[in-house]
């Protein structure tokens, strides 16, 4: 029921601005394509909880935007991307007194998992300001899917220190450390805001901050499974360059 409600909401989010604009707005038929690149800070919503800091990775790919209408001062578009993204989680391994956990090998324990995806977001893109000469401010939101490519683990121990004398881990959830991704398809919702500078002769330069909330899990989440939840949360900062293929104004 939750997924059905979210699907209806996202469909309305994408369609309604275009429908309203189509009735009373100024028609546009502008198509732009380009490239984007940026940095992703990610973590996982595990239940049982896993203590984490943010995992850093790159993202980049192709962008396309179709501007269909200007409704009063609102420029209405559909914006999409096909990106490579390196996301995952990094564990914060500490004792109960917030000290590093020293392993039997004499090193402070470190663990991170990197999971690479092809991500495809599709957004309703609403902007206010200049269309072709100058700056505008925009917001966008919509669904995103992710297709698993591969994963890698970075750790410096073979057996975690779970000692109960105060030198071991305060968070003893370790099931995720040896467990490969089970669900290869990710999906969720994303929203962002940013600024755009446009020139008729050069193109469009966009700078954006975005947040993605995963609705799917990377592990099984039935009563028989260890984790009840294992979903992504991503903070993305990226820059985009678009050039016009077709322009009506």
Short mmCIF file of N, CA, C and O in Angstrom, two decimals, residues 106-183:
data_model
loop_
_atom_site.label_atom_id
_atom_site.label_comp_id
_atom_site.label_asym_id
_atom_site.label_seq_id
_atom_site.Cartn_x
_atom_site.Cartn_y
_atom_site.Cartn_z
N UNK A 106 46.81 -5.48 15.81
CA UNK A 106 47.40 -4.24 16.30
C UNK A 106 46.92 -2.99 15.59
O UNK A 106 47.38 -1.89 15.91
N UNK A 107 45.99 -3.10 14.65
CA UNK A 107 45.50 -1.96 13.90
C UNK A 107 44.09 -1.56 14.37
O UNK A 107 43.32 -2.41 14.82
N UNK A 108 43.79 -0.27 14.23
CA UNK A 108 42.43 0.21 14.49
C UNK A 108 41.52 -0.31 13.37
O UNK A 108 41.81 -0.12 12.19
N UNK A 109 40.44 -0.97 13.74
CA UNK A 109 39.58 -1.61 12.75
C UNK A 109 38.90 -0.57 11.83
O UNK A 109 38.38 0.45 12.29
N UNK A 110 38.92 -0.88 10.52
CA UNK A 110 38.27 -0.04 9.51
C UNK A 110 37.50 -0.94 8.56
O UNK A 110 38.00 -2.00 8.16
N UNK A 111 36.30 -0.48 8.21
CA UNK A 111 35.49 -1.26 7.26
C UNK A 111 34.64 -0.31 6.41
O UNK A 111 34.01 0.61 6.94
N UNK A 112 34.63 -0.56 5.10
CA UNK A 112 33.72 0.16 4.21
C UNK A 112 33.34 -0.75 3.06
O UNK A 112 34.10 -1.63 2.66
N UNK A 113 32.15 -0.52 2.53
CA UNK A 113 31.64 -1.27 1.37
C UNK A 113 31.27 -0.26 0.29
O UNK A 113 30.54 0.69 0.55
N UNK A 114 31.77 -0.50 -0.92
CA UNK A 114 31.44 0.33 -2.08
C UNK A 114 30.61 -0.49 -3.04
O UNK A 114 30.99 -1.61 -3.42
N UNK A 115 29.44 0.05 -3.44
CA UNK A 115 28.53 -0.61 -4.36
C UNK A 115 28.30 0.32 -5.54
O UNK A 115 27.91 1.47 -5.35
N UNK A 116 28.57 -0.17 -6.72
CA UNK A 116 28.45 0.65 -7.93
C UNK A 116 27.14 0.36 -8.65
O UNK A 116 26.76 -0.80 -8.82
N UNK A 117 26.48 1.43 -9.08
CA UNK A 117 25.16 1.34 -9.71
C UNK A 117 25.12 2.17 -10.99
O UNK A 117 25.85 3.14 -11.15
N UNK A 118 24.21 1.80 -11.87
CA UNK A 118 23.69 2.72 -12.88
C UNK A 118 22.39 3.28 -12.30
O UNK A 118 21.47 2.54 -11.99
N UNK A 119 22.34 4.59 -12.13
CA UNK A 119 21.16 5.25 -11.55
C UNK A 119 20.44 6.07 -12.62
O UNK A 119 21.09 6.77 -13.40
N UNK A 120 19.11 5.98 -12.61
CA UNK A 120 18.29 6.68 -13.60
C UNK A 120 17.19 7.45 -12.86
O UNK A 120 16.16 6.87 -12.51
N UNK A 121 17.40 8.74 -12.60
CA UNK A 121 16.33 9.56 -12.04
C UNK A 121 15.54 10.26 -13.15
O UNK A 121 16.08 10.59 -14.20
N UNK A 122 14.25 10.49 -12.91
CA UNK A 122 13.38 11.26 -13.81
C UNK A 122 12.63 12.26 -12.94
O UNK A 122 11.90 11.87 -12.03
N UNK A 123 12.80 13.56 -13.25
CA UNK A 123 12.29 14.60 -12.38
C UNK A 123 11.29 15.52 -13.08
O UNK A 123 11.42 15.80 -14.27
N UNK A 124 10.35 16.02 -12.30
CA UNK A 124 9.63 17.24 -12.65
C UNK A 124 10.52 18.40 -12.22
O UNK A 124 10.93 18.49 -11.06
N UNK A 125 10.86 19.26 -13.18
CA UNK A 125 11.84 20.33 -12.96
C UNK A 125 11.13 21.67 -13.12
O UNK A 125 10.60 21.97 -14.19
N UNK A 126 11.09 22.45 -12.06
CA UNK A 126 10.39 23.75 -12.06
C UNK A 126 11.40 24.85 -11.75
O UNK A 126 12.13 24.76 -10.75
N UNK A 127 11.45 25.87 -12.60
CA UNK A 127 12.44 26.93 -12.44
C UNK A 127 11.79 28.30 -12.50
O UNK A 127 10.73 28.48 -13.12
N UNK A 128 12.45 29.28 -11.85
CA UNK A 128 11.97 30.66 -11.84
C UNK A 128 13.15 31.58 -12.12
O UNK A 128 14.17 31.52 -11.44
N UNK A 129 13.01 32.41 -13.16
CA UNK A 129 14.08 33.32 -13.52
C UNK A 129 14.24 33.39 -15.02
O UNK A 129 13.27 33.24 -15.77
N UNK A 130 15.46 33.58 -15.47
CA UNK A 130 15.76 33.74 -16.89
C UNK A 130 15.82 32.38 -17.58
O UNK A 130 16.38 31.43 -17.06
N UNK A 131 15.26 32.33 -18.80
CA UNK A 131 15.30 31.10 -19.58
C UNK A 131 16.58 30.95 -20.37
O UNK A 131 17.18 29.87 -20.43
N UNK A 132 17.03 32.01 -21.05
CA UNK A 132 18.16 31.91 -21.97
C UNK A 132 19.31 32.86 -21.66
O UNK A 132 20.41 32.62 -22.10
N UNK A 133 19.10 33.89 -20.92
CA UNK A 133 20.16 34.86 -20.63
C UNK A 133 20.12 35.20 -19.14
O UNK A 133 19.28 35.98 -18.71
N UNK A 134 21.00 34.59 -18.36
CA UNK A 134 21.07 34.91 -16.94
C UNK A 134 20.78 33.72 -16.04
O UNK A 134 20.87 32.56 -16.46
N UNK A 135 20.39 34.04 -14.81
CA UNK A 135 20.26 33.02 -13.77
C UNK A 135 18.80 32.65 -13.51
O UNK A 135 17.90 33.47 -13.68
N UNK A 136 18.60 31.40 -13.10
CA UNK A 136 17.32 31.01 -12.52
C UNK A 136 17.56 30.06 -11.36
O UNK A 136 18.64 29.50 -11.19
N UNK A 137 16.54 29.93 -10.55
CA UNK A 137 16.53 29.03 -9.39
C UNK A 137 15.57 27.90 -9.70
O UNK A 137 14.51 28.12 -10.28
N UNK A 138 15.92 26.66 -9.34
CA UNK A 138 15.04 25.55 -9.66
C UNK A 138 14.92 24.56 -8.51
O UNK A 138 15.79 24.46 -7.64
N UNK A 139 13.81 23.85 -8.53
CA UNK A 139 13.59 22.68 -7.67
C UNK A 139 13.16 21.53 -8.58
O UNK A 139 12.57 21.76 -9.64
N UNK A 140 13.48 20.31 -8.16
CA UNK A 140 13.06 19.16 -8.94
C UNK A 140 12.89 17.96 -8.02
O UNK A 140 13.55 17.86 -6.97
N UNK A 141 12.00 17.06 -8.41
CA UNK A 141 11.73 15.88 -7.60
C UNK A 141 11.12 14.80 -8.49
O UNK A 141 10.47 15.09 -9.49
N UNK A 142 11.33 13.55 -8.09
CA UNK A 142 10.76 12.43 -8.84
C UNK A 142 11.37 11.11 -8.45
O UNK A 142 12.18 11.02 -7.51
N UNK A 143 11.02 10.05 -9.16
CA UNK A 143 11.51 8.71 -8.84
C UNK A 143 12.91 8.47 -9.39
O UNK A 143 13.36 9.13 -10.33
N UNK A 144 13.60 7.51 -8.78
CA UNK A 144 14.92 7.10 -9.25
C UNK A 144 15.05 5.58 -9.10
O UNK A 144 14.62 5.02 -8.09
N UNK A 145 15.64 4.94 -10.10
CA UNK A 145 15.95 3.52 -10.00
C UNK A 145 17.46 3.33 -10.08
O UNK A 145 18.19 4.17 -10.61
N UNK A 146 17.93 2.22 -9.53
CA UNK A 146 19.34 1.89 -9.57
C UNK A 146 19.53 0.44 -9.97
O UNK A 146 18.83 -0.45 -9.47
N UNK A 147 20.48 0.19 -10.87
CA UNK A 147 20.78 -1.16 -11.35
C UNK A 147 22.18 -1.52 -10.87
O UNK A 147 23.17 -0.85 -11.21
N UNK A 148 22.28 -2.56 -10.07
CA UNK A 148 23.54 -2.99 -9.47
C UNK A 148 24.55 -3.41 -10.52
O UNK A 148 24.23 -4.13 -11.48
N UNK A 149 25.80 -2.98 -10.35
CA UNK A 149 26.90 -3.39 -11.21
C UNK A 149 27.85 -4.33 -10.51
O UNK A 149 28.08 -5.46 -10.95
N UNK A 150 28.44 -3.87 -9.41
CA UNK A 150 29.40 -4.68 -8.65
C UNK A 150 29.63 -4.05 -7.29
O UNK A 150 29.11 -2.98 -7.00
N UNK A 151 30.43 -4.72 -6.48
CA UNK A 151 30.71 -4.21 -5.14
C UNK A 151 32.11 -4.63 -4.71
O UNK A 151 32.69 -5.58 -5.24
N UNK A 152 32.66 -3.89 -3.74
CA UNK A 152 33.98 -4.21 -3.20
C UNK A 152 34.00 -3.83 -1.73
O UNK A 152 33.27 -2.93 -1.28
N UNK A 153 34.85 -4.51 -0.97
CA UNK A 153 34.97 -4.28 0.46
C UNK A 153 36.39 -3.87 0.81
O UNK A 153 37.35 -4.42 0.28
N UNK A 154 36.52 -2.90 1.71
CA UNK A 154 37.82 -2.46 2.22
C UNK A 154 37.83 -2.65 3.73
O UNK A 154 37.11 -1.95 4.45
N UNK A 155 38.60 -3.62 4.21
CA UNK A 155 38.70 -3.89 5.64
C UNK A 155 40.12 -4.33 5.97
O UNK A 155 40.84 -4.83 5.11
N UNK A 156 40.53 -4.12 7.21
CA UNK A 156 41.91 -4.42 7.60
C UNK A 156 42.00 -5.47 8.71
O UNK A 156 42.93 -5.47 9.51
N UNK A 157 41.03 -6.36 8.77
CA UNK A 157 41.02 -7.43 9.77
C UNK A 157 40.29 -8.62 9.19
O UNK A 157 39.57 -8.51 8.18
N UNK A 158 40.46 -9.76 9.82
CA UNK A 158 39.74 -10.96 9.40
C UNK A 158 38.64 -11.32 10.40
O UNK A 158 37.57 -11.79 10.00
N UNK A 159 38.89 -11.07 11.68
CA UNK A 159 37.89 -11.34 12.72
C UNK A 159 37.69 -10.08 13.55
O UNK A 159 38.65 -9.53 14.09
N UNK A 160 36.47 -9.57 13.65
CA UNK A 160 36.24 -8.33 14.40
C UNK A 160 36.44 -8.53 15.90
O UNK A 160 36.24 -9.62 16.45
N UNK A 161 36.86 -7.46 16.57
CA UNK A 161 37.06 -7.48 18.01
C UNK A 161 35.73 -7.18 18.70
O UNK A 161 35.28 -6.04 18.73
N UNK A 162 35.14 -8.22 19.27
CA UNK A 162 33.86 -8.08 19.97
C UNK A 162 34.01 -8.30 21.47
O UNK A 162 33.05 -8.67 22.16
N UNK A 163 35.20 -8.07 21.99
CA UNK A 163 35.48 -8.30 23.41
C UNK A 163 34.53 -7.49 24.28
O UNK A 163 34.14 -6.37 23.94
N UNK A 164 34.16 -8.05 25.41
CA UNK A 164 33.20 -7.40 26.33
C UNK A 164 33.90 -6.71 27.50
O UNK A 164 33.25 -6.32 28.46
N UNK A 165 35.22 -6.55 27.43
CA UNK A 165 35.97 -5.92 28.52
C UNK A 165 36.16 -4.42 28.34
O UNK A 165 36.94 -3.80 29.05
N UNK A 166 35.47 -3.86 27.36
CA UNK A 166 35.58 -2.42 27.11
C UNK A 166 36.51 -2.07 25.97
O UNK A 166 36.53 -0.91 25.53
N UNK A 167 37.26 -3.04 25.45
CA UNK A 167 38.17 -2.77 24.33
C UNK A 167 37.55 -3.17 22.99
O UNK A 167 38.11 -2.86 21.94
N UNK A 168 36.41 -3.85 23.05
CA UNK A 168 35.76 -4.31 21.83
C UNK A 168 34.71 -3.31 21.33
O UNK A 168 34.52 -2.22 21.90
N UNK A 169 34.03 -3.68 20.30
CA UNK A 169 33.05 -2.79 19.67
C UNK A 169 31.83 -2.54 20.57
O UNK A 169 31.32 -3.46 21.20
N UNK A 170 31.37 -1.29 20.54
CA UNK A 170 30.12 -0.98 21.25
C UNK A 170 28.92 -1.40 20.42
O UNK A 170 27.87 -1.74 20.97
N UNK A 171 29.05 -1.38 19.09
CA UNK A 171 28.01 -1.86 18.18
C UNK A 171 28.46 -3.20 17.62
O UNK A 171 29.43 -3.28 16.87
N UNK A 172 27.75 -4.26 17.97
CA UNK A 172 28.22 -5.61 17.65
C UNK A 172 27.48 -6.22 16.45
O UNK A 172 27.58 -7.42 16.21
N UNK A 173 26.74 -5.41 15.69
CA UNK A 173 26.09 -5.90 14.48
C UNK A 173 27.14 -6.05 13.38
O UNK A 173 27.72 -5.06 12.92
N UNK A 174 27.41 -7.29 12.96
CA UNK A 174 28.47 -7.54 11.98
C UNK A 174 27.97 -8.39 10.81
O UNK A 174 28.74 -8.71 9.90
N UNK A 175 26.69 -8.75 10.78
CA UNK A 175 26.15 -9.60 9.72
C UNK A 175 26.40 -9.00 8.33
O UNK A 175 26.71 -9.71 7.37
N UNK A 176 26.31 -7.68 8.23
CA UNK A 176 26.45 -6.99 6.95
C UNK A 176 27.87 -7.05 6.39
O UNK A 176 28.09 -6.88 5.18
N UNK A 177 28.86 -7.31 7.23
CA UNK A 177 30.25 -7.25 6.78
C UNK A 177 30.62 -8.40 5.84
O UNK A 177 31.50 -8.25 4.99
N UNK A 178 29.96 -9.53 5.98
CA UNK A 178 30.27 -10.68 5.13
C UNK A 178 29.13 -11.02 4.17
O UNK A 178 29.19 -12.03 3.47
N UNK A 179 28.14 -10.15 4.10
CA UNK A 179 26.93 -10.44 3.34
C UNK A 179 26.92 -9.63 2.05
O UNK A 179 26.94 -8.40 2.07
N UNK A 180 26.91 -10.32 0.91
CA UNK A 180 26.86 -9.63 -0.39
C UNK A 180 25.46 -9.07 -0.63
O UNK A 180 24.48 -9.49 0.00
N UNK A 181 25.37 -8.09 -1.52
CA UNK A 181 24.08 -7.51 -1.89
C UNK A 181 23.17 -8.59 -2.46
O UNK A 181 23.57 -9.35 -3.35
N UNK A 182 21.95 -8.67 -1.94
CA UNK A 182 20.99 -9.69 -2.40
C UNK A 182 19.99 -9.11 -3.40
O UNK A 182 19.56 -9.82 -4.32
N UNK A 183 19.60 -7.87 -3.23
CA UNK A 183 18.61 -7.23 -4.11
C UNK A 183 19.36 -6.34 -5.11
O UNK A 183 19.94 -5.33 -4.73
#
